[in-house]
mmCIF file of C-alpha atoms in Angstrom:
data_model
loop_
_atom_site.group_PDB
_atom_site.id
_atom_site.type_symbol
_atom_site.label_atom_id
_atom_site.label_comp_id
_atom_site.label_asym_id
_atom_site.label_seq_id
_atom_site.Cartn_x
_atom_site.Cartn_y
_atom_site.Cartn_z
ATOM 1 C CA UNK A 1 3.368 -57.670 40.651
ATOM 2 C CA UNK A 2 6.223 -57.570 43.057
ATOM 3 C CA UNK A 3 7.683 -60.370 44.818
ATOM 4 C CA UNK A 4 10.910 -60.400 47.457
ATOM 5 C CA UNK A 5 12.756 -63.259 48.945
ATOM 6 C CA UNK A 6 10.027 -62.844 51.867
ATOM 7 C CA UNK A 7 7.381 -64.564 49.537
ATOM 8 C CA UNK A 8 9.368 -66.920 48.482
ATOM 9 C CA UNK A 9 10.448 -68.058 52.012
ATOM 10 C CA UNK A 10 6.489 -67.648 52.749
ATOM 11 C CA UNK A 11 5.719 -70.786 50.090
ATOM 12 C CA UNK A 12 8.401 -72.576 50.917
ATOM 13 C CA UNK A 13 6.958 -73.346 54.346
ATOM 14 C CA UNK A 14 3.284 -73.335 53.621
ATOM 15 C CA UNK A 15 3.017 -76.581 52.235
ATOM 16 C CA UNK A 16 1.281 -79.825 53.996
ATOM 17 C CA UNK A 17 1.896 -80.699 57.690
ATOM 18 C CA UNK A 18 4.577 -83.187 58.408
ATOM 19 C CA UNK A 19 5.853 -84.391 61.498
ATOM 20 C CA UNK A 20 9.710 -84.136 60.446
ATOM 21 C CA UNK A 21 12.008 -81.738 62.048
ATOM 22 C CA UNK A 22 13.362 -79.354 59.852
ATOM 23 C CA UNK A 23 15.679 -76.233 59.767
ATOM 24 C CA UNK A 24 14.426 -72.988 60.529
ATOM 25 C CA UNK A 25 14.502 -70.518 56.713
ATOM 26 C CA UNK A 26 17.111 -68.157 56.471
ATOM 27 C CA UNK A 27 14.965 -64.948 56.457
ATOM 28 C CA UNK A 28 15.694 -61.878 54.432
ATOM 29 C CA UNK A 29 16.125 -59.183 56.822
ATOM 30 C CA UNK A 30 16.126 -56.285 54.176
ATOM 31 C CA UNK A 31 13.296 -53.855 54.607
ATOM 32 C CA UNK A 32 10.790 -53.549 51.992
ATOM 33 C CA UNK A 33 11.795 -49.461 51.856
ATOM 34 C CA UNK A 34 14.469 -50.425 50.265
ATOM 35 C CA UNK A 35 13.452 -52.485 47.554
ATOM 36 C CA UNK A 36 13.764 -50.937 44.494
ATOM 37 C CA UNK A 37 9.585 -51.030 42.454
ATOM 38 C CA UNK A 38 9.960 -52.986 39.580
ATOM 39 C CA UNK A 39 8.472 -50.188 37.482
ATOM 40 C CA UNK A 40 7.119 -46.932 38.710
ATOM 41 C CA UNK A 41 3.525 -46.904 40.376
ATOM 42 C CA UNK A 42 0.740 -45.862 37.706
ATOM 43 C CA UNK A 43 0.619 -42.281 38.079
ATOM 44 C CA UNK A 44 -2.800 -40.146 39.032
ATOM 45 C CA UNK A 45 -4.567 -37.692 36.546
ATOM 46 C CA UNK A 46 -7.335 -35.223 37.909
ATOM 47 C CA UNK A 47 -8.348 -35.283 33.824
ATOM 48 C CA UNK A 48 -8.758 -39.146 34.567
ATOM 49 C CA UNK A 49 -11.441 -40.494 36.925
ATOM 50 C CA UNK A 50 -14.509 -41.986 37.532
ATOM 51 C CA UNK A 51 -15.878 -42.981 33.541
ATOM 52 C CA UNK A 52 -19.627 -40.926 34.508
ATOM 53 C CA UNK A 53 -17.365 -37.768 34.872
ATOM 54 C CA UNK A 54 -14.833 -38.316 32.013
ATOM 55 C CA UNK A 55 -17.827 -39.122 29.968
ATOM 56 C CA UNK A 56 -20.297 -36.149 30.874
ATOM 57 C CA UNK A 57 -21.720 -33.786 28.777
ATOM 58 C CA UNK A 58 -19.624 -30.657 28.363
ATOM 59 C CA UNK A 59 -20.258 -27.208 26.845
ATOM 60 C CA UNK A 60 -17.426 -26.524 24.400
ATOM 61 C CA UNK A 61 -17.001 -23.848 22.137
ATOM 62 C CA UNK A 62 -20.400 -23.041 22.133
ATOM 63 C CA UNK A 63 -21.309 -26.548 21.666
ATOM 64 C CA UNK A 64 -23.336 -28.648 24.179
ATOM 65 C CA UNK A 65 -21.327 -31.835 23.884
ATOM 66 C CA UNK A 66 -23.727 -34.815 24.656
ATOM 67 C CA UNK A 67 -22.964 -37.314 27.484
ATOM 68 C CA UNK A 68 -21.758 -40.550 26.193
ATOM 69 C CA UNK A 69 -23.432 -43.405 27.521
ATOM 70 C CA UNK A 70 -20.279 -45.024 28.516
ATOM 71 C CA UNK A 71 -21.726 -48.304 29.782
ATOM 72 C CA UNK A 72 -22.114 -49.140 26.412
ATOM 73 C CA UNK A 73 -18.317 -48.458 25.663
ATOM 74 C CA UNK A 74 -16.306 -51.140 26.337
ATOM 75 C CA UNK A 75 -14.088 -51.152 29.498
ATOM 76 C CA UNK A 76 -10.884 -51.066 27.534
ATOM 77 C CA UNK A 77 -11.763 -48.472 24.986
ATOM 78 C CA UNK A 78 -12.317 -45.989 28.293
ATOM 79 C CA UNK A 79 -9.451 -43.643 29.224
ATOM 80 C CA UNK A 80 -7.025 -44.631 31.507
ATOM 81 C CA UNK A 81 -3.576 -44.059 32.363
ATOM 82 C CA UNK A 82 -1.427 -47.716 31.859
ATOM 83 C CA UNK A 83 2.239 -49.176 31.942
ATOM 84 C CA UNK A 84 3.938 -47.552 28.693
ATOM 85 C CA UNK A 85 4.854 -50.539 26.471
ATOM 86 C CA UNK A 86 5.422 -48.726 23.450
ATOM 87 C CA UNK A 87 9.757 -48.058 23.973
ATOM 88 C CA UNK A 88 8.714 -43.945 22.533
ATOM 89 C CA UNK A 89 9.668 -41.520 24.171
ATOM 90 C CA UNK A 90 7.507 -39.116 26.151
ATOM 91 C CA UNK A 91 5.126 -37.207 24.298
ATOM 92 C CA UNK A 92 5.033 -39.930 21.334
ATOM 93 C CA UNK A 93 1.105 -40.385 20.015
ATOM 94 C CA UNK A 94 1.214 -44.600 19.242
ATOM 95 C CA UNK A 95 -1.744 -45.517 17.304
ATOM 96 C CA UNK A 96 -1.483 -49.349 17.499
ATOM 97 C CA UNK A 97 -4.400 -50.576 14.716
ATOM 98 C CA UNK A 98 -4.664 -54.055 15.571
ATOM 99 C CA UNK A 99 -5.503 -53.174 19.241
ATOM 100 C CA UNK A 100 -7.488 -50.242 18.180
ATOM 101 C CA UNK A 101 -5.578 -48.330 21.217
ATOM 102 C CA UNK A 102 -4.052 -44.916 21.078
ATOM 103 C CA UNK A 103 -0.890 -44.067 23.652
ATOM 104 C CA UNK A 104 0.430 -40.773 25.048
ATOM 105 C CA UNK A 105 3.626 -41.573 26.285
ATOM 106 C CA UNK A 106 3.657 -39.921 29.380
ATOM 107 C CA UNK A 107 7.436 -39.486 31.513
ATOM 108 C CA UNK A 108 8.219 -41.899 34.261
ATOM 109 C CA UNK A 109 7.339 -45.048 32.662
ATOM 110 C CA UNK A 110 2.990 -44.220 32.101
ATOM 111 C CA UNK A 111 0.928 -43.737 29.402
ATOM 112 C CA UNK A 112 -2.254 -42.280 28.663
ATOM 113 C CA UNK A 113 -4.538 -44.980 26.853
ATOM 114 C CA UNK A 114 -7.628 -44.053 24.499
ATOM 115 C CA UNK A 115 -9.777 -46.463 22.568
ATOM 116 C CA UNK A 116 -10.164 -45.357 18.621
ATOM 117 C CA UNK A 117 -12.109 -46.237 15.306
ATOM 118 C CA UNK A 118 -9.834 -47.043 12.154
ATOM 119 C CA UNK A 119 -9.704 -46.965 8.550
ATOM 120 C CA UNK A 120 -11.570 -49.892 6.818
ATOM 121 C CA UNK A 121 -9.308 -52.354 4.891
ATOM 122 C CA UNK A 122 -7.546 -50.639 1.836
ATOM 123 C CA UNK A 123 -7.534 -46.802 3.777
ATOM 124 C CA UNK A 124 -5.198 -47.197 6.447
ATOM 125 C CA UNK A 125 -1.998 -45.976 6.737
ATOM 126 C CA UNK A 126 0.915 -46.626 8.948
ATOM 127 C CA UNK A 127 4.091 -45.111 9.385
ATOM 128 C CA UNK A 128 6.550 -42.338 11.480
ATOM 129 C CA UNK A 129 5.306 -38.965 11.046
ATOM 130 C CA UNK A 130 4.454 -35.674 13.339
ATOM 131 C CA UNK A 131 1.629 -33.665 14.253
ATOM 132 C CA UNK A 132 1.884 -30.709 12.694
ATOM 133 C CA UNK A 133 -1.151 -28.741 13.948
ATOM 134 C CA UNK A 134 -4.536 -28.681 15.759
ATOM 135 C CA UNK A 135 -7.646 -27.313 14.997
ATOM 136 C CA UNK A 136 -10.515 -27.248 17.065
ATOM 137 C CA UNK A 137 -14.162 -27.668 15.633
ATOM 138 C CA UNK A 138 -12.406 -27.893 12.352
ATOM 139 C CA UNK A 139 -14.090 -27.981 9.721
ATOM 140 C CA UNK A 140 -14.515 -31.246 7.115
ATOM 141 C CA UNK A 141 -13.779 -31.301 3.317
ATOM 142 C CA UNK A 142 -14.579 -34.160 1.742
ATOM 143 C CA UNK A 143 -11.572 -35.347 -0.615
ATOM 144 C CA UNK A 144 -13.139 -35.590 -4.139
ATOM 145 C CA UNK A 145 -12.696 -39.474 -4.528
ATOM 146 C CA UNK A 146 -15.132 -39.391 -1.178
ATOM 147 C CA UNK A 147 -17.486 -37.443 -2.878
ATOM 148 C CA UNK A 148 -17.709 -39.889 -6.443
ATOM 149 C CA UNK A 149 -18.209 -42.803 -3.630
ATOM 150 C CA UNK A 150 -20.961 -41.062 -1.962
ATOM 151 C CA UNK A 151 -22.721 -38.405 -4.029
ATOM 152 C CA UNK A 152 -24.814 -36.715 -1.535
ATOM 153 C CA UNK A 153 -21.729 -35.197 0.048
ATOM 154 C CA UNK A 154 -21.520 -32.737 -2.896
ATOM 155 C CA UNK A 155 -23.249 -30.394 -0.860
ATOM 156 C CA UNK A 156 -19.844 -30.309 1.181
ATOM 157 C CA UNK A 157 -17.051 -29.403 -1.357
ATOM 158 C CA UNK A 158 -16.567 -26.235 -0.353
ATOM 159 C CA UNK A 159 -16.343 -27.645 3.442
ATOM 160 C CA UNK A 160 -18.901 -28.592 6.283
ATOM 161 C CA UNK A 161 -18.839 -26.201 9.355
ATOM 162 C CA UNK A 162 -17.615 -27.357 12.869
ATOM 163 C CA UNK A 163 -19.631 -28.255 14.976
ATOM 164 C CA UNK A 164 -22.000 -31.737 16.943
ATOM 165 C CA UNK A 165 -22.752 -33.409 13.564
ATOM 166 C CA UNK A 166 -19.505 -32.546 11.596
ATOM 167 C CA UNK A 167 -17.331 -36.176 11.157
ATOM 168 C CA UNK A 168 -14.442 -34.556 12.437
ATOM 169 C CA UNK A 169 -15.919 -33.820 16.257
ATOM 170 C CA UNK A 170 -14.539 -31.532 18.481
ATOM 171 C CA UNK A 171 -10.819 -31.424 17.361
ATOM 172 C CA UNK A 172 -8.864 -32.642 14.285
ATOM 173 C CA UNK A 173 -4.981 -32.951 14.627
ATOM 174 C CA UNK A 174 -3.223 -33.110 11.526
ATOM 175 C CA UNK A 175 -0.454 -35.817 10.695
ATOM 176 C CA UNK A 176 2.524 -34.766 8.377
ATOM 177 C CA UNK A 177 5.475 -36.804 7.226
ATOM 178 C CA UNK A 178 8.311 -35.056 5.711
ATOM 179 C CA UNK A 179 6.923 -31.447 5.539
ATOM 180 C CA UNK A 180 4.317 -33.230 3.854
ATOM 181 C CA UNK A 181 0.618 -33.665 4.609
ATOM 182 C CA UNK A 182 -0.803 -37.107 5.097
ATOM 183 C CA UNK A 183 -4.272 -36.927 4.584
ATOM 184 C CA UNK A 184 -5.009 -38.667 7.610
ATOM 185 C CA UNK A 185 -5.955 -36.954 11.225
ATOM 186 C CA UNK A 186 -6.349 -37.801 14.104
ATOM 187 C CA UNK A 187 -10.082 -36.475 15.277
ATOM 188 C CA UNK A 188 -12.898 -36.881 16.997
ATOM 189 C CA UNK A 189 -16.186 -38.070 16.591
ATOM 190 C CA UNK A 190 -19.977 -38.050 17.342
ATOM 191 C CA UNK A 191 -20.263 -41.689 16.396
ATOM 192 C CA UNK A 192 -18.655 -42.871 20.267
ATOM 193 C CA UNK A 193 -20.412 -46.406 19.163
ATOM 194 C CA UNK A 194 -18.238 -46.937 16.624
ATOM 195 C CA UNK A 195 -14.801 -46.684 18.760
ATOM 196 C CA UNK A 196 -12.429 -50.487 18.595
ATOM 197 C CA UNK A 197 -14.227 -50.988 15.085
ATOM 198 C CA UNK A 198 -12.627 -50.316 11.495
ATOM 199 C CA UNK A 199 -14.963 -47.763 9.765
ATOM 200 C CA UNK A 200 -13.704 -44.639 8.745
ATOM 201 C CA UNK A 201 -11.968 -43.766 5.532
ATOM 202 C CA UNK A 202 -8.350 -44.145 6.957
ATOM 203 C CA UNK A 203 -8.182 -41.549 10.069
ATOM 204 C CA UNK A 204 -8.089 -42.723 13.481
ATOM 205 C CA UNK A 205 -11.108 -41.146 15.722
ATOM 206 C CA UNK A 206 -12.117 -40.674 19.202
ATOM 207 C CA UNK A 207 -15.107 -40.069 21.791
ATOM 208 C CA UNK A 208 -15.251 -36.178 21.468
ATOM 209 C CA UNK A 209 -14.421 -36.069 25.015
ATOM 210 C CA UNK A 210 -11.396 -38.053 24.730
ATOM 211 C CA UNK A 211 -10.126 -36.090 21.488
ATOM 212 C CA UNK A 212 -10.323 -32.598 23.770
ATOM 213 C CA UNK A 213 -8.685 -34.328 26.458
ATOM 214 C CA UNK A 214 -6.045 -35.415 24.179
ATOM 215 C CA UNK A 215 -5.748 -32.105 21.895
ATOM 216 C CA UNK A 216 -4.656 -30.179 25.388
ATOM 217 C CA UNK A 217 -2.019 -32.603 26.165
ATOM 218 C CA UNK A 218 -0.010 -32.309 23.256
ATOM 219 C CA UNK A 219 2.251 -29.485 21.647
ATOM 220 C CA UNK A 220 0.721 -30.045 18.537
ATOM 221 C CA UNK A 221 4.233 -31.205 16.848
ATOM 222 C CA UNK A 222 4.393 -34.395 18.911
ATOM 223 C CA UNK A 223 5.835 -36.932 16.635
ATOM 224 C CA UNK A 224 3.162 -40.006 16.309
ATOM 225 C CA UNK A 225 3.743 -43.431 15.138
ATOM 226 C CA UNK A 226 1.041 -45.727 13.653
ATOM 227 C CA UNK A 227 1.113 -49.500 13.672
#
């Protein structure tokens, strides 16, 4: 990505052969020490490696978390550290839908990228808000709309345990906007096959292992933006 007036005098003499005499390029003595990056180098995360470590299975709570067969995930929806593009400031959670993409802004111009699943047209939501708490293994309460839509979840209105089949995974953090909660978490999932698709009933999920690695990142009041 970065060029100096030493590439530029490199192409302007690289062209065809000719026979004419011509002056010799004024070369830019500066060192490249001194040049200033453009942006800082992408920064290096022990939490962020090889995709058959980040992607093992992991005992968690008492919970054997199953390996994700991550050559079935697509590259982009693996986590990796990229160029922040989002203008927040560090510590912001972006959740950008269209990309299906969530951002942890990190400092010095980085940011921590995770592929997510989405609401299904008619259950998103978008907005400024905050997180304003984390559970982990939480457990799941189906809203009662959820439960006229799909009967058989009855057996749940008094709230599904934590734990490898519950819809919320291995963490749930909660989203509140004005004192106010949302509705909507951010969470994990056992479903890691339905990550960069538009399924769930509005919240925005993750590969378990990426919503642990995310849940001990944050403060659990970092403010989060959804677009």
């Amino acid at each position: 990505m970065l060029s100096g007036a030493g590439a530029m005098a490199l192409l302007g003499i690289a062209g065809c052969s000719t026979t004419e005499t011509l002056d010799l390029p004024q070369l830019d003595q500066t060192t490249t020490g001194s040049v200033r990056p453009i942006r800082p180098a992408i920064s290096v995360d022990k939490n962020i490696t090889g995709a058959d470590l980040m992607y093992a299975s992991l005992t968690d709570g008492g919970f054997q978390v199953p390996e994700v067969p991550w050559q079935k995930v697509k590259p982009e929806f693996r986590r990796q550290i990229v160029v922040d593009q989002t203008g927040e400031a560090p510590g912001t959670i972006v959740v950008h839908l269209q990309e299906r993409m969530l951002y942890l802004v990190q400092p010095g111009g980085d940011a921590i990228r995770y592929g997510v699943g989405i609401g299904k047209d008619g259950f998103r939501w978008s907005g400024r808000a905050n997180i304003q708490y984390g559970k982990q293994w939480p457990v799941w309460t189906p809203p009662p709309e959820m439960i006229q839509r799909k009967p058989e979840l009855v057996k749940w209105q008094g709230g599904q345990p934590g734990g490898l089949t519950n819809p919320l995974g291995a963490r749930a953090l909660y989203i509140y906007q004005n004192g106010r909660d949302t509705g909507y978490r951010i969470h994990g999932s056992p479903e890691w096959w339905s990550i960069g698709q538009a399924v769930s009933s509005g919240c925005v999920r993750l590969i378990n292992q990426d919503i642990i690695d995310l849940y001990n990142r944050v403060s659990k009041k970092n403010p989060v933006v959804v677009v």
